mmCIF file of C-alpha atoms in Angstrom:
data_model
loop_
_atom_site.group_PDB
_atom_site.id
_atom_site.type_symbol
_atom_site.label_atom_id
_atom_site.label_comp_id
_atom_site.label_asym_id
_atom_site.label_seq_id
_atom_site.Cartn_x
_atom_site.Cartn_y
_atom_site.Cartn_z
ATOM 1 C CA MET A 1 -191.054 -50.075 -33.486
ATOM 2 C CA LYS A 2 -191.386 -53.017 -35.890
ATOM 3 C CA ILE A 3 -188.308 -52.013 -37.745
ATOM 4 C CA ARG A 4 -186.487 -51.929 -34.290
ATOM 5 C CA LYS A 5 -187.599 -55.367 -33.328
ATOM 6 C CA CYS A 6 -186.570 -56.779 -36.667
ATOM 7 C CA PHE A 7 -183.205 -55.045 -36.160
ATOM 8 C CA ASP A 8 -182.846 -56.782 -32.733
ATOM 9 C CA TYR A 9 -183.819 -60.167 -34.117
ATOM 10 C CA LEU A 10 -181.129 -59.803 -36.835
ATOM 11 C CA LEU A 11 -178.474 -58.692 -34.313
ATOM 12 C CA LEU A 12 -179.358 -61.722 -32.122
ATOM 13 C CA ALA A 13 -179.183 -64.076 -35.095
ATOM 14 C CA LEU A 14 -175.803 -62.625 -36.107
ATOM 15 C CA VAL A 15 -174.461 -63.109 -32.525
ATOM 16 C CA LEU A 16 -175.683 -66.694 -32.416
ATOM 17 C CA LEU A 17 -174.163 -67.336 -35.957
ATOM 18 C CA ILE A 18 -170.813 -66.139 -34.782
ATOM 19 C CA ALA A 19 -171.056 -68.110 -31.567
ATOM 20 C CA ALA A 20 -171.804 -71.300 -33.537
ATOM 21 C CA ASP A 21 -168.970 -70.645 -35.860
ATOM 22 C CA ARG A 22 -166.497 -70.167 -33.022
ATOM 23 C CA TYR A 23 -167.676 -73.444 -31.453
ATOM 24 C CA TYR A 24 -167.530 -75.327 -34.768
ATOM 25 C CA PRO A 25 -165.835 -78.548 -33.554
ATOM 26 C CA ILE A 26 -168.987 -79.251 -31.251
ATOM 27 C CA ALA A 27 -171.325 -78.520 -34.042
ATOM 28 C CA TRP A 28 -169.238 -80.683 -36.370
ATOM 29 C CA GLN A 29 -168.788 -83.414 -33.646
ATOM 30 C CA LEU A 30 -165.087 -83.261 -33.792
ATOM 31 C CA LEU A 31 -164.289 -83.008 -30.125
ATOM 32 C CA PRO A 32 -160.774 -83.013 -28.499
ATOM 33 C CA GLN A 33 -159.042 -86.181 -28.321
ATOM 34 C CA GLU A 34 -158.959 -88.075 -25.003
ATOM 35 C CA ALA A 35 -155.365 -88.488 -23.791
ATOM 36 C CA GLY A 36 -156.034 -91.954 -22.388
ATOM 37 C CA ALA A 37 -157.749 -93.170 -25.637
ATOM 38 C CA SER A 38 -156.466 -96.300 -27.359
ATOM 39 C CA ILE A 39 -153.925 -94.947 -29.873
ATOM 40 C CA ASP A 40 -150.919 -96.004 -31.820
ATOM 41 C CA ARG A 41 -148.120 -94.236 -30.028
ATOM 42 C CA ASN A 42 -145.860 -94.491 -33.074
ATOM 43 C CA ALA A 43 -148.471 -93.216 -35.601
ATOM 44 C CA GLY A 44 -146.700 -89.812 -35.868
ATOM 45 C CA LEU A 45 -143.203 -91.126 -36.685
ATOM 46 C CA ASP A 46 -143.708 -90.250 -40.414
ATOM 47 C CA ILE A 47 -144.188 -86.575 -39.348
ATOM 48 C CA VAL A 48 -141.068 -86.676 -37.299
ATOM 49 C CA ARG A 49 -138.990 -88.161 -40.121
ATOM 50 C CA THR A 50 -140.016 -85.504 -42.591
ATOM 51 C CA ALA A 51 -139.502 -82.658 -39.880
ATOM 52 C CA ARG A 52 -136.080 -84.045 -39.111
ATOM 53 C CA SER A 53 -135.252 -84.138 -42.829
ATOM 54 C CA GLN A 54 -135.292 -80.331 -42.819
ATOM 55 C CA ILE A 55 -132.275 -80.025 -40.261
ATOM 56 C CA GLY A 56 -129.282 -78.956 -42.349
ATOM 57 C CA VAL A 57 -131.524 -77.945 -45.230
ATOM 58 C CA THR A 58 -133.363 -74.913 -43.555
ATOM 59 C CA VAL A 59 -130.592 -73.043 -42.155
ATOM 60 C CA LYS A 60 -132.064 -69.634 -41.672
ATOM 61 C CA TYR A 61 -134.895 -67.985 -39.758
ATOM 62 C CA ALA A 62 -136.548 -65.579 -42.169
ATOM 63 C CA PRO A 63 -139.731 -63.911 -40.992
ATOM 64 C CA ALA A 64 -140.101 -61.528 -43.747
ATOM 65 C CA TYR A 65 -143.326 -61.530 -45.903
ATOM 66 C CA GLU A 66 -142.995 -63.391 -49.186
ATOM 67 C CA ALA A 67 -145.546 -63.947 -51.888
ATOM 68 C CA ILE A 68 -145.829 -67.592 -52.673
ATOM 69 C CA GLU A 69 -147.851 -69.842 -55.019
ATOM 70 C CA TYR A 70 -151.271 -71.175 -54.095
ATOM 71 C CA PRO A 71 -151.758 -74.106 -53.314
ATOM 72 C CA ASN A 72 -148.495 -75.962 -52.295
ATOM 73 C CA GLY A 73 -146.880 -72.542 -52.029
ATOM 74 C CA ASP A 74 -143.449 -72.361 -50.084
ATOM 75 C CA VAL A 75 -140.540 -70.004 -49.587
ATOM 76 C CA PRO A 76 -137.133 -71.623 -50.519
ATOM 77 C CA ARG A 77 -136.377 -74.449 -48.104
ATOM 78 C CA ALA A 78 -133.114 -72.927 -47.086
ATOM 79 C CA ARG A 79 -135.172 -70.432 -44.965
ATOM 80 C CA GLY A 80 -138.404 -70.136 -43.168
ATOM 81 C CA VAL A 81 -139.990 -69.708 -39.709
ATOM 82 C CA CYS A 82 -141.319 -72.126 -37.037
ATOM 83 C CA THR A 83 -144.616 -72.677 -39.001
ATOM 84 C CA ASP A 84 -142.796 -73.745 -42.090
ATOM 85 C CA VAL A 85 -141.219 -76.637 -40.429
ATOM 86 C CA LEU A 86 -144.687 -77.939 -39.700
ATOM 87 C CA ILE A 87 -146.346 -76.977 -43.061
ATOM 88 C CA ARG A 88 -143.493 -78.953 -44.931
ATOM 89 C CA ALA A 89 -143.569 -81.920 -42.558
ATOM 90 C CA LEU A 90 -147.285 -82.454 -42.916
ATOM 91 C CA ARG A 91 -147.031 -82.123 -46.797
ATOM 92 C CA ASP A 92 -144.234 -84.383 -47.139
ATOM 93 C CA SER A 93 -145.600 -87.084 -44.749
ATOM 94 C CA ARG A 94 -149.367 -87.057 -45.103
ATOM 95 C CA GLY A 95 -149.941 -84.909 -48.216
ATOM 96 C CA ILE A 96 -151.797 -82.455 -45.968
ATOM 97 C CA ASP A 97 -151.509 -78.908 -47.435
ATOM 98 C CA LEU A 98 -152.208 -76.443 -44.424
ATOM 99 C CA GLN A 99 -152.286 -73.536 -46.939
ATOM 100 C CA PRO A 100 -155.615 -74.106 -48.664
ATOM 101 C CA LEU A 101 -157.079 -75.758 -45.475
ATOM 102 C CA ILE A 102 -156.596 -72.773 -43.351
ATOM 103 C CA TYR A 103 -157.240 -70.212 -46.064
ATOM 104 C CA LYS A 104 -160.524 -71.637 -47.041
ATOM 105 C CA ASP A 105 -161.607 -72.215 -43.473
ATOM 106 C CA MET A 106 -160.837 -68.506 -42.929
ATOM 107 C CA LYS A 107 -162.615 -67.517 -45.889
ATOM 108 C CA TRP A 108 -165.922 -69.111 -44.838
ATOM 109 C CA HIS A 109 -165.528 -68.933 -41.077
ATOM 110 C CA ARG A 110 -163.710 -65.701 -40.646
ATOM 111 C CA TRP A 111 -165.315 -64.916 -37.202
ATOM 112 C CA ALA A 112 -164.112 -68.086 -35.703
ATOM 113 C CA TYR A 113 -160.578 -66.784 -35.877
ATOM 114 C CA PRO A 114 -158.779 -64.522 -33.529
ATOM 115 C CA LEU A 115 -159.498 -60.793 -33.649
ATOM 116 C CA LYS A 116 -155.974 -60.213 -34.739
ATOM 117 C CA SER A 117 -156.484 -62.449 -37.830
ATOM 118 C CA ILE A 118 -159.941 -60.979 -38.711
ATOM 119 C CA VAL A 119 -158.721 -57.434 -39.083
ATOM 120 C CA GLN A 120 -155.789 -58.556 -41.269
ATOM 121 C CA ALA A 121 -156.035 -59.204 -45.111
ATOM 122 C CA LEU A 122 -157.030 -62.764 -46.138
ATOM 123 C CA ASP A 123 -153.738 -63.512 -47.955
ATOM 124 C CA SER A 124 -153.076 -66.984 -49.129
ATOM 125 C CA SER A 125 -149.366 -66.361 -48.977
ATOM 126 C CA ILE A 126 -149.397 -65.905 -45.161
ATOM 127 C CA VAL A 127 -152.458 -66.755 -43.188
ATOM 128 C CA HIS A 128 -151.423 -70.594 -42.889
ATOM 129 C CA ARG A 129 -148.024 -69.487 -41.614
ATOM 130 C CA ARG A 130 -149.339 -67.790 -38.554
ATOM 131 C CA VAL A 131 -149.330 -69.775 -35.364
ATOM 132 C CA LEU A 132 -152.551 -68.289 -33.933
ATOM 133 C CA ASN A 133 -154.362 -69.286 -37.124
ATOM 134 C CA MET A 134 -152.951 -72.849 -36.920
ATOM 135 C CA GLU A 135 -154.181 -73.098 -33.295
ATOM 136 C CA CYS A 136 -157.677 -71.966 -34.164
ATOM 137 C CA ASN A 137 -157.861 -74.263 -37.270
ATOM 138 C CA PHE A 138 -156.590 -77.278 -35.381
ATOM 139 C CA GLN A 139 -159.046 -76.652 -32.467
ATOM 140 C CA ARG A 140 -161.880 -76.332 -34.977
ATOM 141 C CA HIS A 141 -160.929 -79.741 -36.606
ATOM 142 C CA GLY A 142 -160.610 -81.809 -33.459
ATOM 143 C CA TRP A 143 -156.868 -82.008 -33.246
ATOM 144 C CA THR A 144 -156.785 -80.866 -29.660
ATOM 145 C CA VAL A 145 -155.177 -83.342 -27.137
ATOM 146 C CA LYS A 146 -156.600 -82.689 -23.602
ATOM 147 C CA SER A 147 -153.619 -83.574 -21.529
ATOM 148 C CA ASN A 148 -150.325 -82.020 -21.213
ATOM 149 C CA ALA A 149 -148.735 -84.691 -19.065
ATOM 150 C CA ILE A 150 -145.299 -85.635 -20.206
ATOM 151 C CA GLY A 151 -146.386 -89.175 -21.073
ATOM 152 C CA ASP A 152 -149.125 -87.906 -23.428
ATOM 153 C CA PHE A 153 -146.720 -86.019 -25.782
ATOM 154 C CA LEU A 154 -146.253 -88.433 -28.558
ATOM 155 C CA PRO A 155 -143.873 -88.385 -31.653
ATOM 156 C CA GLY A 156 -145.356 -86.137 -34.313
ATOM 157 C CA ASP A 157 -147.633 -84.241 -31.858
ATOM 158 C CA ILE A 158 -147.875 -80.563 -32.516
ATOM 159 C CA VAL A 159 -147.098 -78.107 -29.570
ATOM 160 C CA THR A 160 -147.550 -74.278 -29.306
ATOM 161 C CA CYS A 161 -146.301 -71.891 -26.815
ATOM 162 C CA ARG A 162 -145.529 -68.139 -26.326
ATOM 163 C CA VAL A 163 -141.910 -67.468 -26.285
ATOM 164 C CA SER A 164 -141.089 -65.081 -23.535
ATOM 165 C CA GLY A 165 -144.872 -64.836 -22.816
ATOM 166 C CA SER A 166 -145.850 -63.249 -26.030
ATOM 167 C CA LEU A 167 -144.306 -64.539 -29.323
ATOM 168 C CA PRO A 168 -146.370 -67.377 -30.695
ATOM 169 C CA HIS A 169 -144.223 -70.557 -31.528
ATOM 170 C CA VAL A 170 -144.963 -74.095 -32.774
ATOM 171 C CA MET A 171 -142.959 -77.258 -32.623
ATOM 172 C CA ILE A 172 -143.123 -80.907 -33.498
ATOM 173 C CA VAL A 173 -142.468 -83.540 -30.789
ATOM 174 C CA SER A 174 -139.615 -85.867 -31.524
ATOM 175 C CA ASP A 175 -139.318 -89.660 -30.918
ATOM 176 C CA LYS A 176 -136.110 -88.806 -28.848
ATOM 177 C CA VAL A 177 -135.886 -87.629 -25.214
ATOM 178 C CA ASP A 178 -133.406 -85.700 -23.171
ATOM 179 C CA ALA A 179 -131.569 -86.866 -20.115
ATOM 180 C CA ASN A 180 -134.553 -86.240 -17.993
ATOM 181 C CA GLY A 181 -136.886 -88.182 -20.290
ATOM 182 C CA VAL A 182 -138.599 -85.204 -21.742
ATOM 183 C CA PRO A 183 -139.298 -85.399 -25.432
ATOM 184 C CA LEU A 184 -137.180 -83.318 -27.697
ATOM 185 C CA VAL A 185 -138.815 -81.087 -30.247
ATOM 186 C CA ILE A 186 -138.054 -80.269 -33.987
ATOM 187 C CA HIS A 187 -138.592 -76.600 -34.640
ATOM 188 C CA ASN A 188 -137.057 -73.307 -36.011
ATOM 189 C CA ILE A 189 -136.586 -70.747 -33.436
ATOM 190 C CA GLY A 190 -133.656 -69.087 -35.066
ATOM 191 C CA LYS A 191 -130.795 -70.302 -37.472
ATOM 192 C CA GLY A 192 -132.899 -72.911 -38.973
ATOM 193 C CA ALA A 193 -134.555 -76.217 -38.238
ATOM 194 C CA LYS A 194 -133.088 -78.114 -35.348
ATOM 195 C CA GLU A 195 -133.881 -80.832 -32.703
ATOM 196 C CA ASP A 196 -133.541 -79.850 -29.157
ATOM 197 C CA SER A 197 -134.889 -79.975 -25.517
ATOM 198 C CA TYR A 198 -137.370 -77.082 -25.742
ATOM 199 C CA LEU A 199 -140.800 -78.585 -25.001
ATOM 200 C CA PHE A 200 -141.300 -76.995 -21.484
ATOM 201 C CA ALA A 201 -139.112 -73.971 -21.995
ATOM 202 C CA ASN A 202 -142.315 -72.030 -22.033
ATOM 203 C CA ALA A 203 -145.798 -72.720 -20.846
ATOM 204 C CA VAL A 204 -147.685 -75.119 -23.348
ATOM 205 C CA GLU A 205 -150.311 -73.139 -25.079
ATOM 206 C CA GLY A 206 -151.719 -75.708 -27.444
ATOM 207 C CA HIS A 207 -151.243 -79.579 -27.791
ATOM 208 C CA PHE A 208 -152.568 -81.158 -31.093
ATOM 209 C CA ARG A 209 -152.460 -84.446 -32.926
ATOM 210 C CA CYS A 210 -152.986 -84.709 -36.562
ATOM 211 C CA ARG A 211 -156.100 -86.989 -37.364
#
């Protein structure tokens, strides 16, 4: 009976630990950013510039797995996927390397990540290049922007969606707009990095701003 009670307590402690890990931003006091807060609307232009510099350089969409160095690992810049546009832009503009940030966070807080990521191997060559892991990491570190109103998408913001309802995709908001005043995005959705009107082509899944 005592053994069973101890087991129940241990199980409860494990459940509470997992729950606390999943809601890490609250424990760490990194809460979502208020859309109406006083902010510099041009603060993300450096991210836009380094994303735009990839246009004409990254000319292929190449989703195949490749082993890369750690940290600061990358596939050749002539190719890549949607996540590589963001990874390169943050490295070049802010010196932020998502590879160790996401890999280390997943190593120590594995249960906070989506089930699909938990059951996959923890591989430093690929975990940071998955949209689902990016979304979780950005949420955990307080990068979430609460509003998806058109005026709250600022240059350099990070937006995720599900193409055709299922394929995770990530984009960077541009400082340019289309004929309807909708911000353009810089992304790689096929045939390399490009800048076009795609922000609302699918329902917005996540809206983030680098702190």
